[in-house]
Amino acid sequence: MAVSIEILQTSSQTKARLGKLHTPHGVIDTPVFMPVGTQATVKAMTPEELQAMGAGIILSNTYHLFLRPGHELIAASGGLHKFMHWDRAILTDSGGFQVFSLGDMRKITEAGVSFRSHLDGSSLFLGPEEAMQIQMALGSDIAMAFDECTPYPSTYEYTKNSMERTTRWAERCLKAHHRDAQAVFGIVQGGMYRDLREESAKALTALDFPGYAIGGLSVGEEKHLMYEVLDYTVPLLPSAKPRYLMGVGSPDCLIEGVIRGIDMFDCVLPTRIARNGTVMTSQGKLVIRNAEHFNAQGPLDPECDCYTCRNYSRAYIRHLFKAEEILGLRLTTTHNLHFLLNLMAKIRLAIKQDSLLEFRAEFFAKYGYR
Amino acid sequence: MAVSIEILQTSSQTKARLGKLHTPHGVIDTPVFMPVGTQATVKAMTPEELQAMGAGIILSNTYHLFLRPGHELIAASGGLHKFMHWDRAILTDSGGFQVFSLGDMRKITEAGVSFRSHLDGSSLFLGPEEAMQIQMALGSDIAMAFDECTPYPSTYEYTKNSMERTTRWAERCLKAHHRDAQAVFGIVQGGMYRDLREESAKALTALDFPGYAIGGLSVGEEKHLMYEVLDYTVPLLPSAKPRYLMGVGSPDCLIEGVIRGIDMFDCVLPTRIARNGTVMTSQGKLVIRNAEHFNAQGPLDPECDCYTCRNYSRAYIRHLFKAEEILGLRLTTTHNLHFLLNLMAKIRLAIKQDSLLEFRAEFFAKYGYR
């Protein structure tokens, strides 16, 4: 099997688990946060910088790479790893999330989704077979099944029909997939409806994927709803296989997700807010453009030992943002990724020491629950 | 003396000289190219990256730092070196070039220049005393005298009056300056008029500056005119002091400048064209957005050993530019700075081996004369 998880320890307090994710491009400690490299680059970072921060796996987007530069070019370049100079693991999404987000510019049928490119308006099609072909060409370590991420809120009927189609698409993905050094993960859908989640999980586990994602969360619902869905959905997934909560990356959701048994996360949040000048610190979020930092000689976070915090003052970083200098984006992106990767390392240590609930209480006492 | 040059060797073929520039922040091999960090950052680079490329001195802009974030903040932050986390040498210009470029937004008097900020339109004033105060607050290793860089073309009368005022301003700069760990360089003006250059050089050398710049070149004149001015101006400067040709950075001008006895150069060219997707290679310039590079698996320059050329294909860098990714700017900036710093290292070696004319012939046979 191309990808598997080895569970080293489980929490006695929660459903959290400490593990090692084995992939064709290395072994990754779990629970893990995967930085997002949408267009074959984690924005503003080099691969070496990500590695120095301890990133062992990143996510890249099938939709974007399909449109530009095209998966054929990437295959001709020796695959995505070689193309982007990243020799650790890569997970690619299926493109489903992006094409469904196109609204009026897409049409869903049983075959798949017809849509117009957001770049040049050209007519394109993506279905389960195409999603597999593209991801096989990219050569990621983990490919995701082609699914519909139902919006929130959605009616029971819409969610049920969509989930059943996602299940049929999952079968077609497995049939179309033939690349040994790549695993395909199934994606449980079913919105906020418990019986639909149960039905989805049952049908997908019967297909025996090497890993499972929970999709359709972090789509605008209140957080307690997300946690409720995780509470009843995670136990339906095989404990011997990796579990991935898609699109989640705020500190509270990472901790609560781990507590509910999730092994893998991804989110554009830390890199996106960084480019907007917002950083996560041990004392909560900080907006570097604010006037209060004009003459602030201290680092972004006094408890942080990242490259940015070791070498630069808030006053300087604020200046870089006011002056629209590229180094500003680099420094905040470095800090935010370090912050989340370091948070995951602390979470793993807390699982090991069986003190995850204490860790959560301590963390949120300083950070605030958000 | 805060700054001095030690001449190790002179070329028997040309006026080129190999030296060591001693500054309060290190010793720099000359002839040297200084990357430009206009707003207290060399665009897209970290200080560590510049150091790894061998940069020992950078230039920063008094006008920009005066406007934003203000020299008081930088002084309160411990000076420009500490503010921007750069512990090697810094040369600051005087702000003159930028305020004179403001056209209708500035007014020149004997006292100095009244102008409006390009950021918020506020009324400001910069004269010799202010330029010294600001540069003393910044704490650069080399401060430049406040001068007018006369545009090209300018009449004899305008150029003469301007040059004479620049000389009076130079005297006021020396009077206003009192910072031991900082040298002030005088700037020879006089446009394309030989007698005015002679007059300027004579008056300024009488003031005994620790170093001299040649200003008012690379302002739109044809290159043979620049070389002519260098031919007759450089010999008027004291051979025991550093000579700096301002605003020059294309490979041909660097080589021709060194041949005429110049020790120091600066230019935004390599970093600016890099952000536009143009790179300098051993075979000449290359525009990475061009369709011909779509599937180009080779590096920007097969003869280059910079970080970019060791790790990335032209196809990938082209993709980054088409997708407007920050990493694209980082990779081309890295390459262009490496290219020019490496060119200077080769020039120094050629002086040492007394084969500079042969080096020039070989270089231009491949690069093209531009």
XYZ file of C-alpha atoms in Angstrom, chain B residues 3 28 75 86 105 141 155 163 166 204 211 266 282 300 335 355 358:
17
model
C 36.027 54.464 5.445
C 34.635 44.696 0.982
C 17.281 55.881 14.982
C 21.829 43.733 8.102
C 6.382 68.916 -7.185
C 28.641 53.568 6.849
C 22.408 73.584 -21.127
C 27.335 72.215 -10.282
C 26.313 71.383 -5.549
C 35.557 68.847 -4.232
C 35.651 59.211 -1.120
C 24.931 50.548 -7.571
C 25.947 34.094 -19.696
C 17.818 29.997 -16.500
C 19.590 34.827 -9.990
C 43.692 39.889 -18.166
C 40.636 39.424 -22.560
